[in-house]
Amino acid sequence: MQRDRQGLAVTGDAASIEALDAAVADYYAWRGDPVGRLQAATTTDGRFPLGHSAVASLLLLSGFPGHHPAVQSALLAAEAIDPAADARERRHLAAAKAFARGAIVGATEIWEDILLDHPRDALALRFAHDSYFYLGHSLSIRDSVARVLPAWDRQDAHYGHVLGQYAFGLEEAGELLRAEAVGREAIARDEEDGWAVHAVAHVLETASRQAEGIAFLKASRPAWSRAHALSIHNGWHLALYLIEEGRTDEVLADYDRHVAPRLADDSLLDLVDASALLWRLELAGADVGPRWTPLAAQWLRHVDEHVLVFNDLHIALAVGRSGDTEAVERHLASLDRYEREGQGDNREITVDVGRRLIDAVLAFAGGDYARTIDLILPVRYKIIRIGGSHAQRDLLTQTLIAAADRAGRHNLARALLAERLAIRPTARTRDHYVRVAASR
């Protein structure tokens, strides 16, 4: 049996193993086309089950719904040659099938089971990492990597990428000093490691080191831009610093130069970033003009998918601010159906907390700030359940503060700003606190 770059047995011919190694390299580096590489290999190799199941997992993790024909085709093809697969490959198929039916947590449990026996399984490690991010399981993002890191040789081509994953997990777990050190070590190994750059960017944002963050991302942009699948997101991190510094004109210029031209590419991560960016700009007092309209139109292609409530929330941001009442009604009607008829972990999260947040941002977009407060305030410590990072979910905290301020709930706004000032002592937050405190 052939073996991959990590020394693991793989059913398939030599060309398929070469394609698998290249796909893993693309996946870890946020470059190239890992799905395309594997699909090409499966068309010429009739005995490559991991190729098919990995395609299914990659599509699912990029936002394809489990019932999508491309996902189902890959799963069926893997099942057809399953008798030739070994135990590890069969577990990869089981994880993909679990994810496709909405059992995201169940899929992570299978990938973690694989890692107990095969701690150098690069696919299982990254699939679990991405899933924990979608679930908001901050400690698992860290600990999943920590459990396998000793098994990875420092000379391995992907060791730096694994460090980048660990750095992000450390940051999400609140270990900022270690996160920065590990992230910078990963960058020293590969300056184009977009995920390691991303981890350090998170550290600097969480620590309110905006000036350093701007300098860091601007200086390294030529390198991290080559991680094309993550380049918009790292640019989004740069925008966070600039907004906090009051440099919204620069952010709008970057949006028009880098983000708007890529909306038609239909990357869900890019659409999420675009929605969050325009919303934050408006919270900061900027006029974003007609930019919501094309973004909302692109999002409507996904209005009935309900893969992640995190995505549905960002659809709500866009349609709510686009002024298209028909689009808002369509989004809400689809969510109603999903709550009645859907199944799986995401449906449960939607019912528990996600729908309240969606209704809240739509209320905010429509100027009903009192309703925004009533919806967000009781669940604000459950928001982590919708997934994403602390930095991404901070949009909802900022929205709650703005709603309290605009609704004239000055005591609530003051209290929330005092809380924020304790952990994010920026000049912008301090000025806002002083202004609200003076209006009591």
XYZ file of C-alpha atoms in Angstrom:
440
model
C 0.000 0.000 0.000
C 1.209 3.526 -0.846
C 2.070 6.035 1.899
C 1.547 9.785 2.011
C 4.028 12.474 3.069
C 3.099 11.923 6.736
C 3.904 8.213 6.444
C 0.273 7.048 6.546
C -1.003 4.194 4.402
C -3.349 5.278 1.601
C -5.339 3.153 -0.821
C -4.629 4.382 -4.350
C -1.950 4.567 -6.992
C 1.228 6.636 -6.843
C -0.300 9.535 -8.788
C -3.208 9.706 -6.343
C -0.871 9.859 -3.349
C 1.056 12.638 -5.050
C -2.220 14.499 -5.624
C -3.209 13.954 -1.976
C 0.080 15.388 -0.737
C -0.307 18.392 -3.029
C -3.916 18.910 -1.911
C -2.911 18.826 1.756
C -0.166 21.357 1.032
C -2.676 23.626 -0.731
C -5.200 23.233 2.091
C -2.724 24.078 4.826
C -1.275 27.022 2.891
C -4.679 28.451 1.842
C -3.504 28.344 -1.775
C -4.211 26.416 -4.926
C -7.235 24.180 -5.426
C -7.188 21.136 -3.115
C -10.654 19.991 -4.197
C -9.752 20.198 -7.867
C -6.526 18.259 -7.344
C -8.328 15.424 -5.580
C -11.233 15.322 -8.016
C -8.793 15.010 -10.911
C -7.055 12.119 -9.175
C -10.303 10.277 -8.471
C -11.280 10.393 -12.147
C -8.207 8.384 -13.128
C -7.899 6.133 -10.072
C -10.841 3.858 -9.309
C -9.415 2.808 -5.957
C -8.859 6.049 -4.057
C -11.545 6.200 -1.317
C -9.799 8.870 0.761
C -9.744 11.141 -2.279
C -13.535 11.017 -2.526
C -14.241 11.390 1.208
C -11.716 14.231 1.497
C -13.452 16.032 -1.374
C -16.759 15.676 0.482
C -15.245 17.015 3.719
C -13.519 19.904 1.972
C -16.746 20.910 0.228
C -18.718 20.683 3.464
C -16.170 22.742 5.364
C -16.206 25.382 2.615
C -19.960 25.795 3.086
C -21.632 23.308 0.762
C -24.834 21.847 2.263
C -24.788 18.119 2.902
C -27.443 17.449 0.257
C -25.474 19.194 -2.490
C -24.962 16.890 -5.502
C -21.168 17.311 -5.438
C -21.048 16.238 -1.783
C -23.400 13.303 -2.281
C -21.538 12.164 -5.396
C -18.228 12.122 -3.512
C -19.741 10.208 -0.591
C -21.350 7.617 -2.843
C -18.118 7.136 -4.777
C -16.176 6.612 -1.541
C -18.761 4.095 -0.320
C -18.545 2.153 -3.584
C -14.860 1.379 -3.002
C -15.062 1.260 0.810
C -14.196 -2.488 1.029
C -10.733 -1.660 -0.268
C -10.171 1.027 2.359
C -8.342 0.559 5.636
C -9.796 1.465 9.045
C -8.492 5.041 8.982
C -9.935 5.704 5.547
C -13.289 4.227 6.584
C -13.372 6.567 9.580
C -12.708 9.541 7.313
C -15.746 8.522 5.273
C -17.828 8.127 8.435
C -16.853 11.642 9.553
C -17.787 13.143 6.187
C -21.141 11.370 6.255
C -21.809 12.618 9.792
C -21.020 16.183 8.820
C -23.241 15.911 5.746
C -26.250 14.944 7.858
C -25.636 17.863 10.232
C -23.771 16.031 13.002
C -20.841 18.444 13.142
C -19.872 17.481 16.689
C -20.089 13.809 15.754
C -17.738 14.411 12.831
C -15.163 16.054 15.107
C -15.346 13.074 17.461
C -14.485 10.737 14.594
C -11.600 12.922 13.408
C -10.279 13.082 16.976
C -10.535 9.282 17.184
C -8.425 9.054 14.042
C -5.841 11.388 15.594
C -5.514 9.190 18.667
C -4.218 6.416 16.428
C -2.642 8.604 13.749
C -1.551 11.942 15.283
C 0.124 12.918 12.001
C -3.067 12.652 9.970
C -2.968 16.126 8.450
C -6.501 15.963 7.065
C -8.109 14.860 10.329
C -6.212 17.537 12.221
C -7.259 20.365 9.952
C -10.832 19.099 9.479
C -11.288 19.038 13.260
C -9.662 22.476 13.594
C -12.007 24.055 11.070
C -15.039 22.378 12.632
C -14.200 23.609 16.114
C -13.927 27.103 14.669
C -17.407 26.766 13.174
C -18.746 25.568 16.525
C -17.027 28.233 18.635
C -15.224 25.543 20.672
C -12.290 27.742 21.583
C -10.499 25.369 23.941
C -10.829 22.482 21.497
C -9.201 24.599 18.768
C -6.172 24.774 21.042
C -6.183 21.358 22.645
C -6.758 19.350 19.473
C -3.397 20.559 18.173
C -1.639 20.290 21.542
C -2.506 16.604 21.749
C -0.688 15.752 18.515
C 2.083 18.347 18.335
C 4.782 16.113 19.929
C 4.250 13.597 17.116
C 5.151 16.151 14.452
C 8.808 16.416 13.448
C 10.070 19.995 13.446
C 11.586 19.287 10.040
C 8.222 18.289 8.554
C 7.103 20.536 5.714
C 3.804 21.213 7.509
C 5.192 21.683 11.029
C 4.988 25.464 10.699
C 1.387 25.227 9.518
C 0.523 23.098 12.548
C 2.162 25.749 14.738
C -0.016 28.370 13.041
C -3.102 26.355 13.972
C -1.852 26.041 17.548
C -1.196 29.781 17.750
C -4.784 30.531 16.775
C -6.059 28.053 19.354
C -3.901 29.655 22.037
C -5.268 33.098 21.154
C -8.886 31.934 21.245
C -8.173 30.361 24.648
C -6.832 33.698 25.923
C -3.135 32.781 26.021
C -1.968 35.825 24.095
C 1.751 35.784 24.928
C 2.196 32.141 23.926
C -0.023 32.624 20.886
C 2.103 35.473 19.590
C 5.376 33.614 20.170
C 4.136 30.449 18.444
C 2.550 32.413 15.606
C 5.714 34.378 14.936
C 7.743 31.161 14.952
C 5.425 29.780 12.286
C 5.785 32.959 10.208
C 9.564 32.745 10.513
C 9.319 29.305 8.919
C 7.037 30.530 6.116
C 6.218 34.200 5.694
C 3.330 33.232 3.409
C 1.615 31.191 6.133
C -1.678 33.072 6.086
C -3.148 31.252 9.086
C -0.138 32.043 11.279
C -0.333 35.687 10.179
C -4.019 35.515 11.018
C -3.240 34.176 14.515
C -0.837 37.022 15.264
C -3.347 39.510 13.857
C -5.886 38.166 16.343
C -3.436 38.608 19.203
C -2.749 42.228 18.303
C -6.463 42.994 17.918
C -7.426 41.308 21.189
C -4.636 43.142 23.010
C -5.734 46.489 21.482
C -2.338 46.962 19.813
C -3.815 48.666 16.757
C -0.753 50.617 15.620
C 1.381 47.468 15.755
C -1.306 45.533 13.933
C -1.457 48.049 11.096
C 2.316 48.050 10.719
C 2.496 44.242 10.904
C -0.163 43.530 8.293
C 0.823 46.301 5.908
C 4.478 45.286 5.931
C 3.705 41.596 5.410
C 0.853 42.028 2.901
C 2.887 40.985 -0.173
C 3.577 37.641 1.515
C 0.212 36.813 3.102
C -1.691 37.918 0.006
C -0.292 34.856 -1.747
C -2.455 32.740 0.594
C -5.282 33.817 -1.698
C -8.098 31.941 0.048
C -7.367 33.870 3.250
C -6.214 37.198 1.834
C -9.576 38.958 2.187
C -9.852 37.787 5.781
C -6.402 39.020 6.732
C -7.293 42.295 5.023
C -10.412 42.323 7.209
C -8.163 42.187 10.267
C -6.258 45.188 8.946
C -9.602 46.969 8.569
C -10.451 46.324 12.240
C -7.354 48.182 13.336
C -8.005 51.045 10.924
C -11.631 51.433 12.019
C -10.550 51.600 15.642
C -8.096 54.327 14.649
C -10.837 56.261 12.838
C -9.335 55.682 9.384
C -12.571 54.586 7.716
C -11.733 56.184 4.359
C -8.785 53.797 4.024
C -11.026 50.853 4.849
C -13.584 51.832 2.215
C -10.825 52.225 -0.363
C -9.480 48.765 0.484
C -12.993 47.320 0.319
C -13.458 48.684 -3.188
C -9.988 47.551 -4.291
C -9.828 44.082 -2.746
C -13.240 42.887 -1.535
C -15.906 44.104 -3.960
C -14.205 42.587 -7.056
C -14.230 39.147 -5.414
C -17.868 38.988 -4.327
C -18.811 37.149 -7.524
C -16.267 34.421 -6.677
C -18.829 33.378 -4.047
C -16.412 32.458 -1.275
C -18.530 32.334 1.885
C -15.632 33.516 4.047
C -15.230 36.567 1.806
C -18.976 37.263 1.939
C -18.920 36.999 5.735
C -16.024 39.434 5.912
C -17.709 41.862 3.535
C -20.927 41.912 5.602
C -19.089 42.327 8.890
C -16.857 45.035 7.475
C -19.656 47.208 6.089
C -21.650 46.795 9.318
C -18.680 47.839 11.481
C -18.015 50.798 9.220
C -21.580 51.994 9.705
C -21.338 51.494 13.465
C -18.261 53.740 13.317
C -20.261 56.425 11.515
C -19.055 55.851 7.956
C -21.321 56.125 4.930
C -20.919 52.933 2.878
C -23.236 54.136 0.107
C -24.749 51.499 -2.201
C -22.245 48.773 -1.330
C -24.830 46.666 0.502
C -26.899 45.983 -2.621
C -24.520 43.724 -4.611
C -23.442 41.985 -1.419
C -27.027 41.152 -0.447
C -27.720 39.879 -3.958
C -24.733 37.524 -3.762
C -25.751 36.278 -0.328
C -29.264 35.448 -1.524
C -27.773 32.577 -3.540
C -27.263 30.866 -0.156
C -30.400 31.929 1.684
C -31.876 28.416 1.836
C -28.718 26.483 2.699
C -28.525 26.960 6.503
C -25.147 25.294 6.824
C -24.083 27.546 9.700
C -26.160 30.059 11.629
C -23.021 32.219 11.576
C -23.517 32.538 7.817
C -27.237 33.178 8.201
C -26.435 36.014 10.596
C -24.214 37.649 8.006
C -26.902 37.235 5.372
C -29.186 39.140 7.745
C -26.655 41.966 8.062
C -26.568 42.386 4.296
C -30.247 42.048 3.445
C -31.233 44.122 6.465
C -29.119 47.064 5.390
C -29.772 46.695 1.659
C -33.285 48.053 2.071
C -34.745 45.094 0.194
C -37.760 44.146 2.327
C -38.607 41.238 0.043
C -35.148 39.772 0.629
C -35.576 40.146 4.392
C -38.931 38.372 4.263
C -37.457 35.600 2.132
C -34.616 35.114 4.616
C -36.976 34.947 7.593
C -39.390 32.588 5.853
C -36.524 30.245 4.991
C -35.317 30.309 8.596
C -38.845 29.534 9.797
C -38.925 26.441 7.566
C -35.482 25.388 8.724
C -36.472 25.650 12.381
C -39.555 23.500 11.706
C -38.048 20.923 9.381
C -34.244 21.020 9.789
C -32.066 18.693 11.811
C -28.573 18.525 13.223
C -26.306 20.608 15.411
C -26.678 23.832 13.463
C -30.465 23.672 13.634
C -30.287 23.254 17.424
C -27.915 26.227 17.725
C -30.181 28.275 15.484
C -33.181 27.589 17.714
C -31.253 28.089 20.957
C -29.530 31.384 20.194
C -28.940 32.080 16.512
C -32.434 33.151 15.515
C -32.564 35.741 18.287
C -29.346 37.273 17.005
C -30.589 37.316 13.419
C -33.829 38.999 14.497
C -31.772 41.431 16.580
C -29.565 42.651 13.745
C -32.597 42.981 11.486
C -34.277 45.071 14.193
C -31.155 47.202 14.469
C -31.007 47.638 10.691
C -34.602 48.859 10.841
C -33.957 51.289 13.691
C -35.728 49.296 16.431
C -32.966 49.585 19.009
C -35.113 48.610 21.995
C -35.953 45.280 20.365
C -32.288 44.762 19.517
C -31.428 45.079 23.208
C -34.259 42.786 24.296
C -33.080 40.081 21.910
C -29.310 40.183 22.459
C -28.943 41.005 26.153
C -30.390 37.765 27.601
C -28.177 35.532 25.421
C -24.990 37.560 25.169
C -22.964 34.953 27.047
C -24.256 32.209 24.760
C -23.222 33.969 21.553
C -20.089 31.816 21.391
C -22.348 28.965 20.258
C -22.739 30.477 16.788
C -19.058 29.875 16.089
C -16.418 32.072 14.531
C -13.730 33.827 16.513
C -13.910 36.221 19.449
C -13.048 39.050 17.055
C -15.868 38.124 14.681
C -18.466 37.759 17.432
C -17.433 41.148 18.830
C -19.636 42.654 16.126
C -22.641 41.678 18.230
C -21.227 43.306 21.354
C -20.623 46.495 19.394
C -24.168 46.311 18.025
C -25.617 45.922 21.531
C -23.657 48.929 22.787
C -24.763 51.029 19.829
C -28.388 49.954 20.357
C -28.264 50.912 24.036
C -26.765 54.296 23.162
C -29.257 55.026 20.377
C -32.227 53.837 22.466
C -31.320 56.280 25.220
C -30.491 53.452 27.627
C -27.523 55.429 28.924
C -26.951 53.430 32.110
C -26.822 50.190 30.117
C -24.566 51.746 27.490
C -22.255 53.110 30.191
C -22.054 49.724 31.935
C -21.330 47.871 28.695
C -18.689 50.405 27.711
C -17.040 50.173 31.138
C -16.891 46.413 30.673
C -15.417 46.857 27.210
C -12.914 49.473 28.347
C -11.523 46.995 30.879
C -10.518 44.539 28.160
C -10.170 46.790 25.085
C -8.789 50.096 26.354
C -8.688 51.916 23.039
C -9.077 55.664 22.591
C -12.275 55.110 20.638
C -13.860 53.087 23.452
C -12.663 55.578 26.072
C -14.128 58.510 24.153
C -17.421 56.690 23.748
C -17.536 55.905 27.468
C -16.864 59.516 28.432
C -19.577 60.758 26.106
C -22.190 58.308 27.381
C -21.256 58.834 31.029
C -21.705 62.594 30.579
C -25.252 62.120 29.270
C -26.586 60.382 32.389
